Coordinates of C-alpha atoms and ligand atoms in Angstrom, one line a residue:
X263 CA 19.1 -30.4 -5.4
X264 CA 19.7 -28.1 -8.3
X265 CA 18.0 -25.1 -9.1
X266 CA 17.0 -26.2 -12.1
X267 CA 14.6 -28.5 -9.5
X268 CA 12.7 -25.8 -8.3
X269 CA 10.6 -25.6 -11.4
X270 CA 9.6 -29.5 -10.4
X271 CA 8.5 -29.3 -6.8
X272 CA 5.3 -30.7 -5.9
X273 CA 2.4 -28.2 -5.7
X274 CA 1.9 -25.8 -2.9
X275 CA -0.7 -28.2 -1.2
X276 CA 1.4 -30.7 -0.6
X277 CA 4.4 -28.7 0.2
X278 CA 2.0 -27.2 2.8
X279 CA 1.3 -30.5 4.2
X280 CA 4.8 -31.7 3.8
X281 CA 6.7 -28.7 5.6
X282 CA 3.7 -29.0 8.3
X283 CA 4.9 -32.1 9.1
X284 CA 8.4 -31.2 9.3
X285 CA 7.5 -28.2 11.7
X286 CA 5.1 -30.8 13.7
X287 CA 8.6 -32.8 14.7
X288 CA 10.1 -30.0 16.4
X289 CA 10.4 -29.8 20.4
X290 CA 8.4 -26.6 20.2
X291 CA 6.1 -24.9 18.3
X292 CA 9.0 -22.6 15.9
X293 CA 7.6 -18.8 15.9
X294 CA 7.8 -17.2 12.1
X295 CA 8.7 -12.9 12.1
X296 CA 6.9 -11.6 9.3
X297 CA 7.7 -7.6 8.0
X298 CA 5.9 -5.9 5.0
X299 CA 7.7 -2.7 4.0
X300 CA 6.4 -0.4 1.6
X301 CA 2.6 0.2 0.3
X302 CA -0.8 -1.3 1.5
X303 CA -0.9 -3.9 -1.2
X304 CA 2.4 -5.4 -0.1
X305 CA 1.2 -5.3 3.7
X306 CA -1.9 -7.7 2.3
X307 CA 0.6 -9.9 0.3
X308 CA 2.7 -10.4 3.9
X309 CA -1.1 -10.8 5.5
X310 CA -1.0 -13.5 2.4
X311 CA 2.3 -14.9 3.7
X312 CA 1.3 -15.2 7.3
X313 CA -1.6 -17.3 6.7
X314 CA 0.4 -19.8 5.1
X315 CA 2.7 -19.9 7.8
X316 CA 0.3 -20.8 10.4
X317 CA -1.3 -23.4 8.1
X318 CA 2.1 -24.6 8.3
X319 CA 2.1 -24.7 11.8
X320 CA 4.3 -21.4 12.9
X321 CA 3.5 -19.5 15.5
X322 CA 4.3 -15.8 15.4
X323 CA 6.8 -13.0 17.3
X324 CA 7.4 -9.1 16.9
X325 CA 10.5 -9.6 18.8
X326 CA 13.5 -11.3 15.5
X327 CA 15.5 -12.6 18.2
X328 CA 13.4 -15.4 19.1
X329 CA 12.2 -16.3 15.6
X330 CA 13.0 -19.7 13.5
X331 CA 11.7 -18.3 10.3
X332 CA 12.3 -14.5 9.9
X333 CA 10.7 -13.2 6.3
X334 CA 11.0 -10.0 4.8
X335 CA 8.6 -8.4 2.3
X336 CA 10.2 -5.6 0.9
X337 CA 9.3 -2.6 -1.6
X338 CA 11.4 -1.3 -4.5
X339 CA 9.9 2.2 -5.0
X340 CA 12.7 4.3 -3.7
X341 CA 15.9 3.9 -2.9
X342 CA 15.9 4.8 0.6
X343 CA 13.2 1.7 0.8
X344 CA 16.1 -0.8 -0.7
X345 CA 18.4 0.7 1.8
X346 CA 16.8 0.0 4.7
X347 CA 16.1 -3.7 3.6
X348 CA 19.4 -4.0 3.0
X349 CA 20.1 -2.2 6.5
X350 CA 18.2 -4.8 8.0
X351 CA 20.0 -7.9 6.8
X352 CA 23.0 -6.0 7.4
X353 CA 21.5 -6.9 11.3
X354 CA 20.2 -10.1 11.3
X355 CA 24.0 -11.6 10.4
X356 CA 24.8 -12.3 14.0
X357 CA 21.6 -14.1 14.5
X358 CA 22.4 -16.6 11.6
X359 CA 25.8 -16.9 13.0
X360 CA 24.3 -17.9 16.4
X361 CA 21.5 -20.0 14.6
X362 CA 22.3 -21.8 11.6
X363 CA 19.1 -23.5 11.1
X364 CA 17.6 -19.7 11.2
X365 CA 16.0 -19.4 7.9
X366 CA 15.7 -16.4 6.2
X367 CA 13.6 -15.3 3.5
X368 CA 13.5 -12.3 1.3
X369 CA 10.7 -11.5 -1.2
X370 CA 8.5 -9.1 -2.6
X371 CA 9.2 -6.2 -4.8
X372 CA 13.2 -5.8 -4.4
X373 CA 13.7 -9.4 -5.1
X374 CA 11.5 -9.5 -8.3
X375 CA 14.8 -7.1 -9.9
X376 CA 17.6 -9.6 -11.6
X377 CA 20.3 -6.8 -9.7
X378 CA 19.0 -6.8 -5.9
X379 CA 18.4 -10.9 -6.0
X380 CA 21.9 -11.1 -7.6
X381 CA 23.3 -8.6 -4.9
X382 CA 21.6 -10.5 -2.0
X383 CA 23.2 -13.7 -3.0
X384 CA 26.6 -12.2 -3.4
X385 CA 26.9 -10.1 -0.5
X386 CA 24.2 -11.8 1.8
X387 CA 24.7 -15.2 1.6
X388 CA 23.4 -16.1 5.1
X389 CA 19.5 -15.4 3.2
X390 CA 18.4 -18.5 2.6
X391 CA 15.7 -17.8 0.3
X392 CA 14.7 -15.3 -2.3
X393 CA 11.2 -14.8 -3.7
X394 CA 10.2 -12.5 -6.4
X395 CA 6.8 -10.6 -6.5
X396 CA 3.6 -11.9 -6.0
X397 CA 4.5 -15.4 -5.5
X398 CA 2.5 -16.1 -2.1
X399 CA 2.1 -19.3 -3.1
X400 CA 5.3 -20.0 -3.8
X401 CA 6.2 -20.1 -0.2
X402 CA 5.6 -23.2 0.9
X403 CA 7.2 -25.0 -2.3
X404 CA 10.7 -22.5 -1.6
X405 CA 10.3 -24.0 2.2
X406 CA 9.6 -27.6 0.9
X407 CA 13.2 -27.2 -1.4
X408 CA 15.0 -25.5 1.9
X409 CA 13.6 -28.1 4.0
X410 CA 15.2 -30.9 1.5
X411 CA 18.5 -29.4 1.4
X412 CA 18.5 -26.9 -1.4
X413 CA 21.0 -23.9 0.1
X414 CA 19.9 -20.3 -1.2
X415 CA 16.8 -21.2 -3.1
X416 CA 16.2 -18.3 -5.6
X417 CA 13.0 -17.6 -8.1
X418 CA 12.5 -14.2 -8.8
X419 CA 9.8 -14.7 -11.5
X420 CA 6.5 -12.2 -10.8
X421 CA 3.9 -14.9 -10.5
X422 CA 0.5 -14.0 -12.3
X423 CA -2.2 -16.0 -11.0
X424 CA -4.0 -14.9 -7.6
X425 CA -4.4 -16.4 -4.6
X426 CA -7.8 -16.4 -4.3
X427 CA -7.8 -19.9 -1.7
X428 CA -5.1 -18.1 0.6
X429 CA -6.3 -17.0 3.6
X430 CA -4.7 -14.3 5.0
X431 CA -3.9 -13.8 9.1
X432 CA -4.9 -10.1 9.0
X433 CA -3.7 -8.1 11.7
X434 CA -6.8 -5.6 12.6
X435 CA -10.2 -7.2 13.8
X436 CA -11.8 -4.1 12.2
X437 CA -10.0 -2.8 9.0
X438 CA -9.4 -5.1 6.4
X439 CA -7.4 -4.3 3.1
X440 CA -8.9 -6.5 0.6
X441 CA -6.9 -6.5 -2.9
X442 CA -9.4 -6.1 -5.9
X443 CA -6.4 -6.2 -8.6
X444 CA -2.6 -6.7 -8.7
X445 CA -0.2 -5.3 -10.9
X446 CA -0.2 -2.1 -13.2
X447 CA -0.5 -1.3 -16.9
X448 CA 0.5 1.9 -16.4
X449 CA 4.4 2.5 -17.2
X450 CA 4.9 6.3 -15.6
X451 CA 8.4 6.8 -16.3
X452 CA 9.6 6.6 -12.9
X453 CA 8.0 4.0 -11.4
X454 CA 9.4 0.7 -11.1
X455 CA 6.0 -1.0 -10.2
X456 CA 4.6 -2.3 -13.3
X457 CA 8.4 -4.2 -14.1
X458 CA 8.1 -5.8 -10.5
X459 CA 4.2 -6.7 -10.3
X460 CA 3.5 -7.6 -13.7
X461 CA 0.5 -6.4 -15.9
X462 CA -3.0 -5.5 -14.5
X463 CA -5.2 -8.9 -13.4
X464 CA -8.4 -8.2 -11.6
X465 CA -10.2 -10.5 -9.3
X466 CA -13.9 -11.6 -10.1
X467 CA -16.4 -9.1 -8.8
X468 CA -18.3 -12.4 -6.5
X469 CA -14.9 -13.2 -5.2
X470 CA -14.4 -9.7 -4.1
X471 CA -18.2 -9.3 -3.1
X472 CA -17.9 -12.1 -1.0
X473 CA -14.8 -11.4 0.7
X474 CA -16.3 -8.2 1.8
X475 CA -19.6 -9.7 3.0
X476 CA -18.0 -12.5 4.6
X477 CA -15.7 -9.5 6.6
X478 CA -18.8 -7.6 7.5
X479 CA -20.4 -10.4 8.9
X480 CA -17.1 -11.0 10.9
X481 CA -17.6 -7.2 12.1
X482 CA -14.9 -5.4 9.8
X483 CA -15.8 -1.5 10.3
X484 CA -13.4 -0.4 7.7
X485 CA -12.9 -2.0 4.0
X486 CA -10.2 -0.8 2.1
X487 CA -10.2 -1.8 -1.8
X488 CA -6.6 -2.1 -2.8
X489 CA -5.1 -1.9 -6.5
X490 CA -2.4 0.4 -8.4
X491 CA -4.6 2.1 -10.4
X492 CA -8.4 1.0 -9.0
X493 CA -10.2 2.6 -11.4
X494 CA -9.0 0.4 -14.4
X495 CA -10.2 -2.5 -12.3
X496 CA -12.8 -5.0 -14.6
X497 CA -11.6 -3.8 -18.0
X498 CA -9.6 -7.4 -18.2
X499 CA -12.1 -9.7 -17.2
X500 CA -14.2 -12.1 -19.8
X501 CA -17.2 -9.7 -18.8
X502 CA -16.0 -6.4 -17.8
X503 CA -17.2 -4.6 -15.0
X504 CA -16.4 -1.2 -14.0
X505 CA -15.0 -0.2 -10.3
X506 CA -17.5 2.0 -9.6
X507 CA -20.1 -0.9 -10.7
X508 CA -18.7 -2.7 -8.4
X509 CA -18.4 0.0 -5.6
X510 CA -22.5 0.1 -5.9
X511 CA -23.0 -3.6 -5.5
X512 CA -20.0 -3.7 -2.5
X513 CA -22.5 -0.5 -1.0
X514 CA -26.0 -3.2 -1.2
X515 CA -24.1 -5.3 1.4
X516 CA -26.1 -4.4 4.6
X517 CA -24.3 -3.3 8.0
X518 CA -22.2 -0.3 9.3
X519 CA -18.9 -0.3 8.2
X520 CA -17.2 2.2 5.6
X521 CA -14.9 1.7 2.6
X522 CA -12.2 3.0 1.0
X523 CA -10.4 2.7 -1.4
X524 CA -6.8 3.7 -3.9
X525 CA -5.4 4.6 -5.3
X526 CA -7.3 5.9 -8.1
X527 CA -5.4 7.5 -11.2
X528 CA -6.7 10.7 -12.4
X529 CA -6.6 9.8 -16.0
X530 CA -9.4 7.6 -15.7
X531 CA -11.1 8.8 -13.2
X532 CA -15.0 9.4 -14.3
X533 CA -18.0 10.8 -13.0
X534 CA -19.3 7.5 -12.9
X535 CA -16.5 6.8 -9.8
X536 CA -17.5 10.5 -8.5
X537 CA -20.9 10.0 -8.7
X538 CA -20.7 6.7 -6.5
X539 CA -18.7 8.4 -3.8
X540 CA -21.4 11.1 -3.4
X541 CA -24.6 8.8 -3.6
X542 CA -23.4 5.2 -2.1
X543 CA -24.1 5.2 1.9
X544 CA -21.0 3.2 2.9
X545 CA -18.2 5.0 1.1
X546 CA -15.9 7.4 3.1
X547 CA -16.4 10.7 1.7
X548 CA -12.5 11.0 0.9
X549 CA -11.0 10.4 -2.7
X550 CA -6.8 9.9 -3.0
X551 CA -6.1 11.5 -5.9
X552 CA -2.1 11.3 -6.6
X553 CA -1.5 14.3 -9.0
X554 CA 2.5 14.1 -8.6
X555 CA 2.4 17.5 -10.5
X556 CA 0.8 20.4 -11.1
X557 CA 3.1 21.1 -14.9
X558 CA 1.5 19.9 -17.6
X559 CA 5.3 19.6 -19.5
X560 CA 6.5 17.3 -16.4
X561 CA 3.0 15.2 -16.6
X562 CA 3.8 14.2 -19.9
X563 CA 7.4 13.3 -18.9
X564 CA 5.8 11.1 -16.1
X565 CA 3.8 9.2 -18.8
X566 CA 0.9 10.4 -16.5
X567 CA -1.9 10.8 -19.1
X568 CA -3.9 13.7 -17.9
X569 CA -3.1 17.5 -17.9
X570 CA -3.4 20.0 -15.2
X571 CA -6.6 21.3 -16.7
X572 CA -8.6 17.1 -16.8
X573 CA -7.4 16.9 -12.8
X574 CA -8.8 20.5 -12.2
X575 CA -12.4 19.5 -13.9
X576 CA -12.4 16.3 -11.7
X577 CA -12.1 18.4 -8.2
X578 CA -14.4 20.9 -9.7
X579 CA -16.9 17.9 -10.2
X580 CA -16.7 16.9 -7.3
X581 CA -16.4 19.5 -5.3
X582 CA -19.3 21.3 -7.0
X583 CA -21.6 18.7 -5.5
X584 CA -19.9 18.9 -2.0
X585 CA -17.4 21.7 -1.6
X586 CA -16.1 20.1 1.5
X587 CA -15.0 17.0 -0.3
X588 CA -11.4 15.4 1.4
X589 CA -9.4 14.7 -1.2
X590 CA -5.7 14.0 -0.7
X591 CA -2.5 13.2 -3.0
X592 CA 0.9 12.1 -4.1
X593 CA 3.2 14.2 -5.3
X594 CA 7.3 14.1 -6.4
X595 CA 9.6 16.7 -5.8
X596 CA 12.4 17.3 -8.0
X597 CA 11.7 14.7 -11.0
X598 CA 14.3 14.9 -14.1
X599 CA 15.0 18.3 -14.7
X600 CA 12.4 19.9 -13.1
X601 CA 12.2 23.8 -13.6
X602 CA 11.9 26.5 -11.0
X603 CA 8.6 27.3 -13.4
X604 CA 7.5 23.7 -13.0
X605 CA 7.6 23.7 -9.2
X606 CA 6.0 26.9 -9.3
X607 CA 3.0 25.3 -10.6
X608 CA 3.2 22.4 -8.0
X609 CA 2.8 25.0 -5.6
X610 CA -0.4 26.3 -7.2
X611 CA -1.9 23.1 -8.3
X612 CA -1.6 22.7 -3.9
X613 CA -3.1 26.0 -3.4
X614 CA -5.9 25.6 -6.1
X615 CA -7.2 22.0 -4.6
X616 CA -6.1 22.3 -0.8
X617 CA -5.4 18.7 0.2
X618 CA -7.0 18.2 3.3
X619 CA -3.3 15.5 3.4
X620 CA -0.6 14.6 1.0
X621 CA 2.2 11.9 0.1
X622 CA 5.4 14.0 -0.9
X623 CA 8.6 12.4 -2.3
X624 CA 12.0 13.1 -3.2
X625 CA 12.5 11.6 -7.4
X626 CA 14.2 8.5 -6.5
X627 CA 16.0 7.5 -9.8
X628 CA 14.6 3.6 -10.5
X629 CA 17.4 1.2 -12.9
X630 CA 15.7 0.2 -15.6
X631 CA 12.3 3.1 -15.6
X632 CA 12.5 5.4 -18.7
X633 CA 13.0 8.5 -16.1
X634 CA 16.4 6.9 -14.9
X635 CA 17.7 7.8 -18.8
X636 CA 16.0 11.2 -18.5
X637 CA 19.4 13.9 -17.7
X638 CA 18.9 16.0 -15.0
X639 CA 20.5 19.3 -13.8
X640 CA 19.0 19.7 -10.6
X641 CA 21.2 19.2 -7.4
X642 CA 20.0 17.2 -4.5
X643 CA 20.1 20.5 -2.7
X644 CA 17.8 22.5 -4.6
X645 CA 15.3 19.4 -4.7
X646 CA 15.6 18.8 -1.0
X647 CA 14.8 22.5 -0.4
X648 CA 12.0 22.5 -3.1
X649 CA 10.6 19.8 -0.6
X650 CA 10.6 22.1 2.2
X651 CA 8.8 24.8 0.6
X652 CA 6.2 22.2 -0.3
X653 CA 5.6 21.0 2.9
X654 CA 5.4 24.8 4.4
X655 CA 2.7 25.1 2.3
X656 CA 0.7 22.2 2.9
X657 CA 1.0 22.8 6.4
X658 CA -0.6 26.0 6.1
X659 CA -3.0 24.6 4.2
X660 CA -3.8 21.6 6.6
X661 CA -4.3 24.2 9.6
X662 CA -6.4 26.2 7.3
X663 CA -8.5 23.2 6.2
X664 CA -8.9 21.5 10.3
X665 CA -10.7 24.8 11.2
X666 CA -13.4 24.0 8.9
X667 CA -14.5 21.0 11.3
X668 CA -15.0 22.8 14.3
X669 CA -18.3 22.8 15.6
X670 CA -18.8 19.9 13.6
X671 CA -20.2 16.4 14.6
X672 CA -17.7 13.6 13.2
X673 CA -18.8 9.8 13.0
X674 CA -15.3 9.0 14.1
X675 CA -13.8 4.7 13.5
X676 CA -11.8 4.5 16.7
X677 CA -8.5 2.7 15.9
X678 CA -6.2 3.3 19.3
X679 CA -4.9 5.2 22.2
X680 CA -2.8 8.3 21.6
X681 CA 0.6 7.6 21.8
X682 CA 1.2 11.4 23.1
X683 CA -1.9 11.9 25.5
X684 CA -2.4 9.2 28.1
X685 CA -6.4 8.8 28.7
X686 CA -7.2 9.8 24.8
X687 CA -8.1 8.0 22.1
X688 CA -7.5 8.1 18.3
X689 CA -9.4 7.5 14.9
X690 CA -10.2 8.4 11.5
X691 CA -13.3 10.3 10.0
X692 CA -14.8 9.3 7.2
X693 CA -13.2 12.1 5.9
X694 CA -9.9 10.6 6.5
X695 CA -8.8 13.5 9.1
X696 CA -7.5 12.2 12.3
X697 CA -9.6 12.6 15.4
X698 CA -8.4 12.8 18.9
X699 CA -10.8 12.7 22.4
X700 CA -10.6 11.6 25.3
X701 CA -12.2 7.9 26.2
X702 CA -11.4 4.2 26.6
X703 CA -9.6 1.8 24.9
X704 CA -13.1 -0.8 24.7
X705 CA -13.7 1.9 22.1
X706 CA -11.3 0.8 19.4
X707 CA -12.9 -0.8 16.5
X708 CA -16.1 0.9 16.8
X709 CA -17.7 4.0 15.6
X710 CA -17.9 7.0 17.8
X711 CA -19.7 10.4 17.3
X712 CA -17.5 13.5 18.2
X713 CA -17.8 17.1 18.5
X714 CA -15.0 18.8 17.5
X715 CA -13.8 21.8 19.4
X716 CA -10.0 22.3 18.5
X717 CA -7.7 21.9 14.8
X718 CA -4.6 21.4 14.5
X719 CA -1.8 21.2 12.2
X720 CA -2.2 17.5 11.3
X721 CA -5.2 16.8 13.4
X722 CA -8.7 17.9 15.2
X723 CA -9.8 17.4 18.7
X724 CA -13.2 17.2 20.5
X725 CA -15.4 15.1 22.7
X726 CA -18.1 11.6 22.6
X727 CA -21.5 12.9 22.6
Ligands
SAM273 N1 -0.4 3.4 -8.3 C1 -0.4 4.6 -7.5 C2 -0.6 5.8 -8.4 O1 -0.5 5.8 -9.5 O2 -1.0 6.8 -7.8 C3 1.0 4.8 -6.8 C4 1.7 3.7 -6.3 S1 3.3 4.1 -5.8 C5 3.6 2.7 -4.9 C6 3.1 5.4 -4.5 C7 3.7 6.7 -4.8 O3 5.1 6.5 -4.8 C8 3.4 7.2 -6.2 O4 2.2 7.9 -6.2 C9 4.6 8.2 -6.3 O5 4.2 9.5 -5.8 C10 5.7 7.6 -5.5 N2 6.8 7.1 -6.3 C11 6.7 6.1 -7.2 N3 7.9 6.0 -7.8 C12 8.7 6.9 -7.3 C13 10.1 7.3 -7.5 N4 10.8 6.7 -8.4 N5 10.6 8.4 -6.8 C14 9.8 9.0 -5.9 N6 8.5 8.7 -5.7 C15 8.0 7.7 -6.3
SF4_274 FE1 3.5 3.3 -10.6 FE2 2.1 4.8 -12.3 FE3 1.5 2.2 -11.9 FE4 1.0 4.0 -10.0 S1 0.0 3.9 -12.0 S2 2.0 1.9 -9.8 S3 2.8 5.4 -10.2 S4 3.3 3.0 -12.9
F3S275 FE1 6.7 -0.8 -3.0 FE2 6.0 -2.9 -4.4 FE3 4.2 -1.5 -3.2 S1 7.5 -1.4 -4.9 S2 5.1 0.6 -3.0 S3 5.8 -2.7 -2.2 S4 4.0 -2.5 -5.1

């Protein structure tokens, strides 16, 4: 079979059915290993990829070793992400030497780049297949080609439509991610997202609605809305609805659970959106709000859209109508040329808001992003120390902000046991802060009320009342 084939498979139904019945005549029941790296959207995609799987009849392992299918999802945002995909293949070798009918699959956002699927065939030829972005249900038909002899099946094209009949296998019985709309529109001059995800589709509001009743029924505590840029969710569909129109009809849905959502870019964040975290019952009373930096010359650079000034009116907004409000961000350290000045006002834009958390990174230069043309005179040194100072600060900050909770009463989602204090358990406020206290582990997945009596540095402690 040519490649030229794969564009006349038969559709991913059959395939499904067909590769079932291949995985049927096998002695035992073959065990897939699924891995999502990078962001919470790509996690729901592999959630995507699982539930194919087991319609196809895999089982699943945690442990590579003992798995027929192994699949990697990977992310393309930074470098150090690529590397340790490739780090990983690098390790699986001997397991394909071992176990030629091992089949090995690499998709997501690396693969959707012409270089990295080009590299992987070259210098990893023991992958069997290569998937681009997006392309869920693509699966089944790559599988169908690899199960009829095709040797390093390759499409890297970004499919666009959405897979609204996938079920995924998710992996919490309480928090769900639940993707309202893929891609990005967006084009900030590092980011290599809106090349490897295509352009901004949202799902229909009563195919989103019903997801999320359907999970509430099932006993989901925690609903986590997922897109790149949530807020320009609706403007693409026949009859456009905004996200936070669709926040208040998600918030009529009767029950106790929370939900989230991000990420949400400043530049069209309204007060409509603020408004709708302060009034609708079942939203967390946390906004993620990636800045990525406080100069108003490096913002433009970014292609970010807003100034320093717009993001400072939306805190005071909000924070006008709640002063405790939890908001938390992104930031990047060290982005083309970057001035001492520029950093400088990083530092106060931290300062000014007081992240009750934050997402830092190194610039990670991106082939083919208008930022990776951009020249830039700052050493790696000076950029890796600039990220130290940064997180000094926040860490004051974070201690500074904790204190403010104790005393307090916290509706608390238990979500696990401590991994450093045996006997304790572990969960989220609604503000997002983590919560530790002693108890059981019948507790995860339900809501507990705790008084807090300690903060700490990343963290507040108390008791179940
Ligand atoms: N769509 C989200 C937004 O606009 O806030 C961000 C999604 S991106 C997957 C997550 C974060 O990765 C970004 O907010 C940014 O801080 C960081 N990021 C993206 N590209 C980067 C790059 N080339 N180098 C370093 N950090 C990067
Ligand atoms: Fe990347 Fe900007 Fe799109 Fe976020 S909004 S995914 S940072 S291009
Ligand atoms: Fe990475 Fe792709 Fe997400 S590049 S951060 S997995 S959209």
């Amino acid at each position: 079979m040519q490649n030229l084939e794969l564009e006349n498979l038969p559709s991913p139904e059959v395939c499904i059915k067909e590769v079932g019945k291949w995985i049927a005549s096998y002695p035992e029941q073959p065990l897939a290993y699924l891995h999502s790296f990078g962001c919470q959207l790509n996690v729901a995609d592999g959630e995507k990829l699982s539930g194919i799987l087991k319609q196809m009849g895999y089982g699943f392992t945690d442990d590579v070793t003992k798995a027929s299918l192994i699949l990697y999802n990977t992310c393309a945002v930074r470098e150090n992400a690529e590397d340790r995909v490739f780090g990983t293949l690098g390790s699986i070798k001997k397991l394909k030497q071992e176990n030629p009918a091992l089949i090995i699959c690499v998709t997501g956002c690396m693969t959707a780049q012409k270089q990295v699927a080009d590299k992987i065939k070259k210098s990893y030829r023991y992958v069997d297949i290569v998937l681009g972005s997006s392309a869920v249900s693509r699966l089944a038909q790559m599988l169908y080609a690899h199960m009829h002899g095709l040797k390093h099946a390759q499409d890297i094209e970004t499919y666009l439509d959405i897979p609204e009949d996938l079920e995924p296998l998710r992996e919490s019985t309480f928090k769900a991610a639940v993707p309202i709309m893929y891609g990005c529109n967006n084009f900030c001059t590092y980011c290599i997202v809106p090349y490897v995800r295509g352009r901004e589709r949202s799902r229909q509001p009563e195919k989103i609605i019903s997801e999320v009743r359907k999970l509430i029924q099932d006993g989901y505590k925690e609903i986590m809305l997922l897109g790149q840029n949530v807020n320009s969710y609706g403007k693409d569909l026949e009859t456009p609805v905004s996200f936070p129109e669709l926040l208040r009809e998600i918030d009529k849905i009767p029950g106790e659970y929370w939900i989230r959502f991000m990420s949400s870019h400043p530049k069209d964040a309204s007060p409509e959106l603020m408004d709708a975290l302060l009034e609708c019952e079942h939203l967390a009373k946390h906004l993620h709000l990636p800045v990525q930096s406080g100069s108003n010359e490096i913002l433009k650079r970014m292609n970010r859209r807003y100034t320093v000034e717009k993001y400072l009116s939306q805190v005071d907004y909000i924070r006008s109508k709640d002063p405790d409000f939890s908001l938390t961000t992104d930031l990047i350290v060290g982005f083309p040329d970057e001035s001492e000045e520029d950093f400088q006002a990083t530092l106060n834009i931290i300062s000014k808001v007081r992240y009750d958390n934050m997402y830092s990174f190194i610039y990670s230069k991106r082939t083919g992003t208008k930022a990776s043309l951009m020249p830039d005179s700052i050493s790696d040194s000076e950029k890796s120390q600039r990220m130290q100072r940064l997180l000094a600060l926040q860490r004051e900050i974070a201690v500074e902000n904790n204190k403010r909770f104790i005393g307090r009463t916290l509706t608390v989602l238990c979500d696990g046991e401590s991994k450093k204090r045996l006997g304790n358990m572990t969960g989220r406020s609604s503000e997002n802060i983590l919560v530790e206290f002693a108890g059981t582990p019948d507790l995860i997945g339900r809501f507990v009320r705790i008084k807090v009596t300690e903060s700490h540095n990343n963290m507040v402690c108390g008791y179940i009342l």
